[in-house]
mmCIF file of C-alpha atoms in Angstrom:
data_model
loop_
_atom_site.group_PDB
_atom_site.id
_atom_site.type_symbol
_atom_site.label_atom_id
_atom_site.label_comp_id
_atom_site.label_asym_id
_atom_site.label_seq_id
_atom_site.Cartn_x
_atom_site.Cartn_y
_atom_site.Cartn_z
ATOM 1 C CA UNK L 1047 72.220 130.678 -11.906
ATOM 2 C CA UNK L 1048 72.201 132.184 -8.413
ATOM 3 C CA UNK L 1049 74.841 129.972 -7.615
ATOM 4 C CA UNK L 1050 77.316 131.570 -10.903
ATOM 5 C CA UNK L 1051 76.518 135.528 -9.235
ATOM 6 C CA UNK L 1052 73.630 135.556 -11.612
ATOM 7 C CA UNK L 1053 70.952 138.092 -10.818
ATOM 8 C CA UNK L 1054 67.717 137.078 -10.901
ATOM 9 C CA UNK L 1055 66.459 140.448 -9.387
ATOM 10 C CA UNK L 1056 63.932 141.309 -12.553
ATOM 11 C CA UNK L 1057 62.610 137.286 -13.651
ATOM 12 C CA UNK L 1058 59.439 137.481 -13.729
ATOM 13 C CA UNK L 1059 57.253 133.600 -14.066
ATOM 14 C CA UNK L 1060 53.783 133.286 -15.374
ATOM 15 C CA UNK L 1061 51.372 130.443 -14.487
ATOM 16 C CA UNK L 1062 51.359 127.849 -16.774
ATOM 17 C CA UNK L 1063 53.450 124.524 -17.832
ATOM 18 C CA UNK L 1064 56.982 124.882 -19.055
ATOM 19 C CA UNK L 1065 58.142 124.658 -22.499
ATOM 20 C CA UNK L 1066 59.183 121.041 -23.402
ATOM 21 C CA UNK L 1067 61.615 120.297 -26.186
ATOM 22 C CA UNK L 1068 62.259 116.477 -27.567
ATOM 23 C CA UNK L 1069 65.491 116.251 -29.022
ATOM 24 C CA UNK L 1070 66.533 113.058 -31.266
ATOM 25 C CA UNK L 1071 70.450 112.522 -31.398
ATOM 26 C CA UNK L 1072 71.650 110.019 -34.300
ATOM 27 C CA UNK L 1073 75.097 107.994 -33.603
ATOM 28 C CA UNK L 1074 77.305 110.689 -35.045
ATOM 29 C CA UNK L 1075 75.938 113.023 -31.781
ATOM 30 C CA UNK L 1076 73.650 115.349 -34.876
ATOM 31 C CA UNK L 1077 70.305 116.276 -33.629
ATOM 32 C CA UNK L 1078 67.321 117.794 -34.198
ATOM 33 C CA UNK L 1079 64.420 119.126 -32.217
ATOM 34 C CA UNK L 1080 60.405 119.186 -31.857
ATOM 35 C CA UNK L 1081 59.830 122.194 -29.139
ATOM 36 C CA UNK L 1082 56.508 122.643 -27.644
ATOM 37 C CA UNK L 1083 56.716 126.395 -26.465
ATOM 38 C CA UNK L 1084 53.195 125.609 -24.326
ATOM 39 C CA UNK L 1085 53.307 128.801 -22.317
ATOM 40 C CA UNK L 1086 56.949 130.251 -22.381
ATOM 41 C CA UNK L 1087 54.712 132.492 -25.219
ATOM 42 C CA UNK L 1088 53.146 134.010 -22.887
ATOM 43 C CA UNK L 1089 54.705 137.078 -22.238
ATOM 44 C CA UNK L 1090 53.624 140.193 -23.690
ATOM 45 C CA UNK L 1091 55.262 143.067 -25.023
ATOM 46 C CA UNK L 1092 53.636 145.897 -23.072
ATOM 47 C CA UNK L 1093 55.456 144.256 -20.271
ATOM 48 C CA UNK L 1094 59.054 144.687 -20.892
ATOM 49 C CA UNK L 1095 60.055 147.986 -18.506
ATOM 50 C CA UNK L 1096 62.967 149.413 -19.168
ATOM 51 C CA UNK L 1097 64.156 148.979 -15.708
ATOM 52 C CA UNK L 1098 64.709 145.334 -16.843
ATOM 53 C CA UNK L 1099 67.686 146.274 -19.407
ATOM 54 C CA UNK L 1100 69.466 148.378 -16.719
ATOM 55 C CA UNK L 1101 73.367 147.716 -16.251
ATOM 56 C CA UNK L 1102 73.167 145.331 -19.282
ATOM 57 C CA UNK L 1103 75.667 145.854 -22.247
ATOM 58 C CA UNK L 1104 73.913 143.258 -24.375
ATOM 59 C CA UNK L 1105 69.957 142.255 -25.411
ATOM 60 C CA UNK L 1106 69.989 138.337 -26.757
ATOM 61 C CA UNK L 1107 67.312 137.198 -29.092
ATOM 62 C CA UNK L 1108 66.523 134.566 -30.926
ATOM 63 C CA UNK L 1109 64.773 134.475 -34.319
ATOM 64 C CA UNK L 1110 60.851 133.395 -33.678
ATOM 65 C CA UNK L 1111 57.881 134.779 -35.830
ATOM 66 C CA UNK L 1112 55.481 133.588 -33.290
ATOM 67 C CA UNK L 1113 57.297 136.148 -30.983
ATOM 68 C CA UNK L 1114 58.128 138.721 -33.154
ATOM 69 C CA UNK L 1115 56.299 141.757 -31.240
ATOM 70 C CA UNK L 1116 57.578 141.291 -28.472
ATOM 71 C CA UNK L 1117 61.018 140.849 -29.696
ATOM 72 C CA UNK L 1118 60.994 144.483 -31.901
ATOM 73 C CA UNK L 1119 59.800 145.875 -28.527
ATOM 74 C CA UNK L 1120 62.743 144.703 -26.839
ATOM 75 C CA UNK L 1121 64.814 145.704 -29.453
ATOM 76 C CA UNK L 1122 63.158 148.994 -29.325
ATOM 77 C CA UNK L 1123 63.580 149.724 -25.675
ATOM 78 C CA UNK L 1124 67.343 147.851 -26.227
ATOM 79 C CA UNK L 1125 68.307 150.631 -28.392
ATOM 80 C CA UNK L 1126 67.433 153.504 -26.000
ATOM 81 C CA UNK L 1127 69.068 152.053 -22.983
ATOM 82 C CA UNK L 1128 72.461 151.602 -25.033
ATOM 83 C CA UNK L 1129 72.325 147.608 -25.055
ATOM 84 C CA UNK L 1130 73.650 146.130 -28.336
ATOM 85 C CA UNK L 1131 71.523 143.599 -29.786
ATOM 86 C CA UNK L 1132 72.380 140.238 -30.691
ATOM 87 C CA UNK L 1133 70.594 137.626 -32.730
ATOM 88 C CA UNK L 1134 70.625 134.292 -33.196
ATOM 89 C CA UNK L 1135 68.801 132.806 -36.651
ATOM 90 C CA UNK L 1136 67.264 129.774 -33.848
ATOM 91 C CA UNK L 1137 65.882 127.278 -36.875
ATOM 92 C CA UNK L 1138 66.756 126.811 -40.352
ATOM 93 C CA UNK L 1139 62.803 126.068 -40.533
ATOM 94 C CA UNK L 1140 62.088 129.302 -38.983
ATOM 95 C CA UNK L 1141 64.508 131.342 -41.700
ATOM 96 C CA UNK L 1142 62.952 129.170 -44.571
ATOM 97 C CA UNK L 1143 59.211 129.678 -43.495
ATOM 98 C CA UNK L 1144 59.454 133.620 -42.689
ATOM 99 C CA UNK L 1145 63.074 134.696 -44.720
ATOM 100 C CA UNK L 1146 61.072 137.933 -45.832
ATOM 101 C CA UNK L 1147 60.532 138.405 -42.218
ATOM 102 C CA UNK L 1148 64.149 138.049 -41.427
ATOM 103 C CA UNK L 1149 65.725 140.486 -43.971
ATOM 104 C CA UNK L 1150 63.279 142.876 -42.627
ATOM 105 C CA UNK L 1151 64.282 142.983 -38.778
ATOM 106 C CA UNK L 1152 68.609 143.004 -40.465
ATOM 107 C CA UNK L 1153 67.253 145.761 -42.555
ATOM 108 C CA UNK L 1154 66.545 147.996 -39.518
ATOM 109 C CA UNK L 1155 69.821 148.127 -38.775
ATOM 110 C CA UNK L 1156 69.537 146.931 -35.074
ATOM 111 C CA UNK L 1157 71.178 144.037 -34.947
ATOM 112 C CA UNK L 1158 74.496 144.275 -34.405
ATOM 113 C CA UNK L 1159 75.585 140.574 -34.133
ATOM 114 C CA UNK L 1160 74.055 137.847 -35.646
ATOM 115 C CA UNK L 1161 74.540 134.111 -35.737
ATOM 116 C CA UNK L 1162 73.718 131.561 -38.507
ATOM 117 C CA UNK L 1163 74.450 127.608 -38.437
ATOM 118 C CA UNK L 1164 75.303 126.402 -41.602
ATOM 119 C CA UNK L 1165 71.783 125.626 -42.523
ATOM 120 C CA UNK L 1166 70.324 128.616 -41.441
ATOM 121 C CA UNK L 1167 72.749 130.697 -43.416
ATOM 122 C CA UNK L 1168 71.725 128.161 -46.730
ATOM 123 C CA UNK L 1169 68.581 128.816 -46.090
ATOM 124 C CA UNK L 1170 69.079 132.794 -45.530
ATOM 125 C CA UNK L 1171 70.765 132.250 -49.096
ATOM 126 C CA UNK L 1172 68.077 130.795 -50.600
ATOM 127 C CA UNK L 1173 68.055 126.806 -49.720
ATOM 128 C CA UNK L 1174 70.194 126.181 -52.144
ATOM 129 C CA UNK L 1175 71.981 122.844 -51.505
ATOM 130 C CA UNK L 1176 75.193 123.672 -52.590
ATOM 131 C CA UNK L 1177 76.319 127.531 -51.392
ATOM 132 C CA UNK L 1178 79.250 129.120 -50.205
ATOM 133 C CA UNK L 1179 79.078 130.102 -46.138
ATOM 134 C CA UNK L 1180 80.932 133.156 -46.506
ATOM 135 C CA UNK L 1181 78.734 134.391 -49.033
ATOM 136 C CA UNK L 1182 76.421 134.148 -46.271
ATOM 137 C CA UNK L 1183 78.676 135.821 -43.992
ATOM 138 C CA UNK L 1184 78.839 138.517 -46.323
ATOM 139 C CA UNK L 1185 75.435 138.615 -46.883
ATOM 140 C CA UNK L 1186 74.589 139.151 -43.079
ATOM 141 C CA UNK L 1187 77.419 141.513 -42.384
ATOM 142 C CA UNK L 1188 75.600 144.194 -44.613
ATOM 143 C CA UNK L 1189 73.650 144.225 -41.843
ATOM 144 C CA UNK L 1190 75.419 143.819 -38.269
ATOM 145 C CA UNK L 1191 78.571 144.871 -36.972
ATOM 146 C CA UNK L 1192 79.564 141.193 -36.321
ATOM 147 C CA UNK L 1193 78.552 138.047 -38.273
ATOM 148 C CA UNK L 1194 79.500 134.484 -37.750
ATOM 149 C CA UNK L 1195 78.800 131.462 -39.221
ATOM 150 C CA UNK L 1196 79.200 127.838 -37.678
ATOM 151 C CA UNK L 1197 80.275 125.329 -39.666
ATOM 152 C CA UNK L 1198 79.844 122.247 -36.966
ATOM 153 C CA UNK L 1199 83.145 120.245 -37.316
ATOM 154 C CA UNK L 1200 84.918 122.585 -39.683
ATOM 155 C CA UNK L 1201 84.400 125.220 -37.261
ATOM 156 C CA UNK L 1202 83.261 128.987 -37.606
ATOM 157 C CA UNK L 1203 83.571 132.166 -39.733
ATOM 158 C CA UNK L 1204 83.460 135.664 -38.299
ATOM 159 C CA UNK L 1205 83.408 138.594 -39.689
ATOM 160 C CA UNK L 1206 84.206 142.373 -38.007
ATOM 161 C CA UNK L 1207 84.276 145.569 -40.465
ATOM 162 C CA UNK L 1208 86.711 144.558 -42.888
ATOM 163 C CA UNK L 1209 88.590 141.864 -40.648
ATOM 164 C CA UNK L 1210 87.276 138.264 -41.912
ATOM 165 C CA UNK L 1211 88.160 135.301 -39.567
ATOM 166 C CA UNK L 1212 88.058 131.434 -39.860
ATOM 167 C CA UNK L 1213 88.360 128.954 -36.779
ATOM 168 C CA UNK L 1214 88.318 125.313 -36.240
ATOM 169 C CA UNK L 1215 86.636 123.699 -34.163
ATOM 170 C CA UNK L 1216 87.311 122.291 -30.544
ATOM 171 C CA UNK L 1217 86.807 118.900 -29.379
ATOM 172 C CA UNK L 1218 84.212 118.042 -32.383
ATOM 173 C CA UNK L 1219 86.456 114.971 -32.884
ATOM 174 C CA UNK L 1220 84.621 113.582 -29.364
ATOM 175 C CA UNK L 1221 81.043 114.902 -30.433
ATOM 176 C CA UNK L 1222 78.330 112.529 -28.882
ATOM 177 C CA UNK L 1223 75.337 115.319 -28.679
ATOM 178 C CA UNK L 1224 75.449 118.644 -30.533
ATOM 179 C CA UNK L 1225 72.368 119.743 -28.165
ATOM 180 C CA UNK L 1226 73.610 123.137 -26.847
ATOM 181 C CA UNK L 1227 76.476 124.021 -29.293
ATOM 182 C CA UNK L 1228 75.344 126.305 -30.780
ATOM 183 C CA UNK L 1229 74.168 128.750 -27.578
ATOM 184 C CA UNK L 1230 77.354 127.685 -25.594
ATOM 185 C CA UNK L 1231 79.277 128.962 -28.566
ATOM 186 C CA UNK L 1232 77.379 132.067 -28.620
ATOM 187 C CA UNK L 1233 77.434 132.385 -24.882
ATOM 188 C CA UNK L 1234 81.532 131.774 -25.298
ATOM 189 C CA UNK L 1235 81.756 134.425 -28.409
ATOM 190 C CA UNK L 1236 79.416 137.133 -26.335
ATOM 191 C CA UNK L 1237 81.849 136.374 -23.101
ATOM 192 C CA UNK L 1238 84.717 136.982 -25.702
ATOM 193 C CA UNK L 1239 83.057 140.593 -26.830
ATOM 194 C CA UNK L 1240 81.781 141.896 -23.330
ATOM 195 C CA UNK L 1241 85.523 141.297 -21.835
ATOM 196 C CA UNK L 1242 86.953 143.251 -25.386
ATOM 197 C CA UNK L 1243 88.465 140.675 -27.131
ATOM 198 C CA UNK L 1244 89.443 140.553 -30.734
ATOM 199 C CA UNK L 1245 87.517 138.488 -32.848
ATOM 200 C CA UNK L 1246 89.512 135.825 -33.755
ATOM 201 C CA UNK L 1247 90.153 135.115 -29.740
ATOM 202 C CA UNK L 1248 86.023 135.872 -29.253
ATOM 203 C CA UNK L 1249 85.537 132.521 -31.817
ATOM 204 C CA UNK L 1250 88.163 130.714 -29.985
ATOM 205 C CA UNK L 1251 86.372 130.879 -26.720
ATOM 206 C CA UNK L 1252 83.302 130.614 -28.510
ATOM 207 C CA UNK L 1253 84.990 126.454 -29.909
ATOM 208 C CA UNK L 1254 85.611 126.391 -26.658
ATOM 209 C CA UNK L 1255 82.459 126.515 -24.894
ATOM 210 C CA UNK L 1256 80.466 124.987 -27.908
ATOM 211 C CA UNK L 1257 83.043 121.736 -27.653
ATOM 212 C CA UNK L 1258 82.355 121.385 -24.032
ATOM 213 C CA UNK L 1259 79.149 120.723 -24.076
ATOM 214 C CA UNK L 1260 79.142 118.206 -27.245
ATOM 215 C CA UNK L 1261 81.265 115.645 -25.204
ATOM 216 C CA UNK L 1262 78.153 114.268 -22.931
ATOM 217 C CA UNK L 1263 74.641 113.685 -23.522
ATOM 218 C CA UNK L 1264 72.248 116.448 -22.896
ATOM 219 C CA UNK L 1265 72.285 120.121 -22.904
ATOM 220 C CA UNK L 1266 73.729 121.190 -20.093
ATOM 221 C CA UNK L 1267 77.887 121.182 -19.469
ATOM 222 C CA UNK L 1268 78.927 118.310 -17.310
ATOM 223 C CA UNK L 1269 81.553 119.418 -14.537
ATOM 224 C CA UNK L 1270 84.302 117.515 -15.788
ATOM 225 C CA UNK L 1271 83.494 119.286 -19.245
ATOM 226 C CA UNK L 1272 83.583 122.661 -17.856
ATOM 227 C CA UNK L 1273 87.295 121.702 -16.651
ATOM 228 C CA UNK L 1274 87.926 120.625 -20.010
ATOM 229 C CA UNK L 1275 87.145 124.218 -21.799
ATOM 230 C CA UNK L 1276 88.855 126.060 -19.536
ATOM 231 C CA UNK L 1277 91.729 123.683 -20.171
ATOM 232 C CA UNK L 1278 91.735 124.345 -23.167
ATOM 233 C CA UNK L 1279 90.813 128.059 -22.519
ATOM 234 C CA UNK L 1280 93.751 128.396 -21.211
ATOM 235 C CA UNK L 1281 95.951 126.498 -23.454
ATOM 236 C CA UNK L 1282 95.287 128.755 -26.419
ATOM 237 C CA UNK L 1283 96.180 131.760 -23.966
ATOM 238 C CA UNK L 1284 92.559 133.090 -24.028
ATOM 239 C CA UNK L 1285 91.089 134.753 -20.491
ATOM 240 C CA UNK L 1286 89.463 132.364 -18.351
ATOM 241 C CA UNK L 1287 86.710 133.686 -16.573
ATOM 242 C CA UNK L 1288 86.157 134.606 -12.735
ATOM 243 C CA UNK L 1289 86.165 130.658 -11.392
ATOM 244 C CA UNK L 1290 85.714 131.645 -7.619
ATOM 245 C CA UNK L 1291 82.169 130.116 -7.638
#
């Protein structure tokens, strides 16, 4: 991360084994995962300073029960440094075992974007088998200034105010490991925000980044693969980020 200009100034480590995560990919490149957090739980949430949100424009989160103080504190000290909060819905299990929870933290009203795969939004629904995604899309953009929905290889729909927007997917045709996709297309989408793009180019970058890292095995973006978004970045005219490192 040092490496990308990333600062590292306020990381703090704890003693303690890292979180492990086994993740079983079938031959169409779908996975699922069995995390063992082991002591990435171990921070607190009398620790957060609010030093540590300083210069920041955005707070990321992810949906966890288990962590839940410490993510309202966050949220908390977020909101009175001027961040804007984004949340991602991390495990249809997690929706469907606390979905009380969940509609509690939208209700507060600070959240301001939120993403849902397609089975965390059925299961935000309900767990319905069939349901329609934008109902879901509707449902969370009561709540938060942006909402999106990925829909895997039928790509994503966004939603801004009254402005509704659908977008196909990138390179899902060449999917061997859908490990990642869904934080490199929130990574692309928040990248697509911070630099004040519309929405509709905000999910294009957001394809993007979420088909680069489906074409290898793993998590992480190959080199070659990082070549290939921006390729395509700039193919579909969208702003390619600062490549000098």
């Amino acid at each position: 991360m040092s490496f990308s200009g990333v600062d590292l100034t306020r990381l703090r480590t704890k003693k303690g084994h890292t979180a492990q995560c086994a993740c079983l990919v079938d031959a169409s490149g779908n996975r699922t995962m069995r995390p063992c957090l082991s002591s990435a739980v171990k921070l607190q949430a009398n620790e957060f300073k609010k030093e540590d949100f300083k210069g920041s424009k955005w707070l990321v989160v992810r949906y966890a029960r288990q962590n839940m103080e410490q993510i309202l504190e966050a949220i908390r000290i977020a909101k009175q440094e001027g961040l804007s909060v984004s949340l991602d819905l991390a495990s249809f299990e997690m929706v469907r075992d606390y979905r009380t929870q969940l509609i509690d933290l939208l209700e507060t009203g600070n959240i301001d974007l939120c993403f849902a795969n397609e089975d965390e939004a059925r299961e935000l629904l309900g767990g319905e088998l069939t349901f329609d995604p934008e109902e879901a899309l509707a449902f969370l953009a009561k709540y938060c200034k942006w909402a999106v929905v990925t829909l895997a290889s039928k790509g994503c729909i966004a939603k801004h105010g009254k402005q509704v927007v659908q977008v196909a997917a990138t390179g899902e045709s060449n999917a061997v490991d859908a490990t990642g996709a869904g934080d490199l297309f929130a990574s692309g989408f928040l990248y697509g925000l911070v630099k004040g793009l519309a929405l509709e180019e905000c999910c294009k970058v957001g394809a993007c980044s979420g088909g680069s890292v489906v074409r290898a095995l793993g998590g992480e973006v190959r080199p070659e693969n990082w070549q290939w978004m921006y390729k395509q970045m700039n193919a579909s005219g969208l702003l390619l980020p600062d490549l000098k490192n």
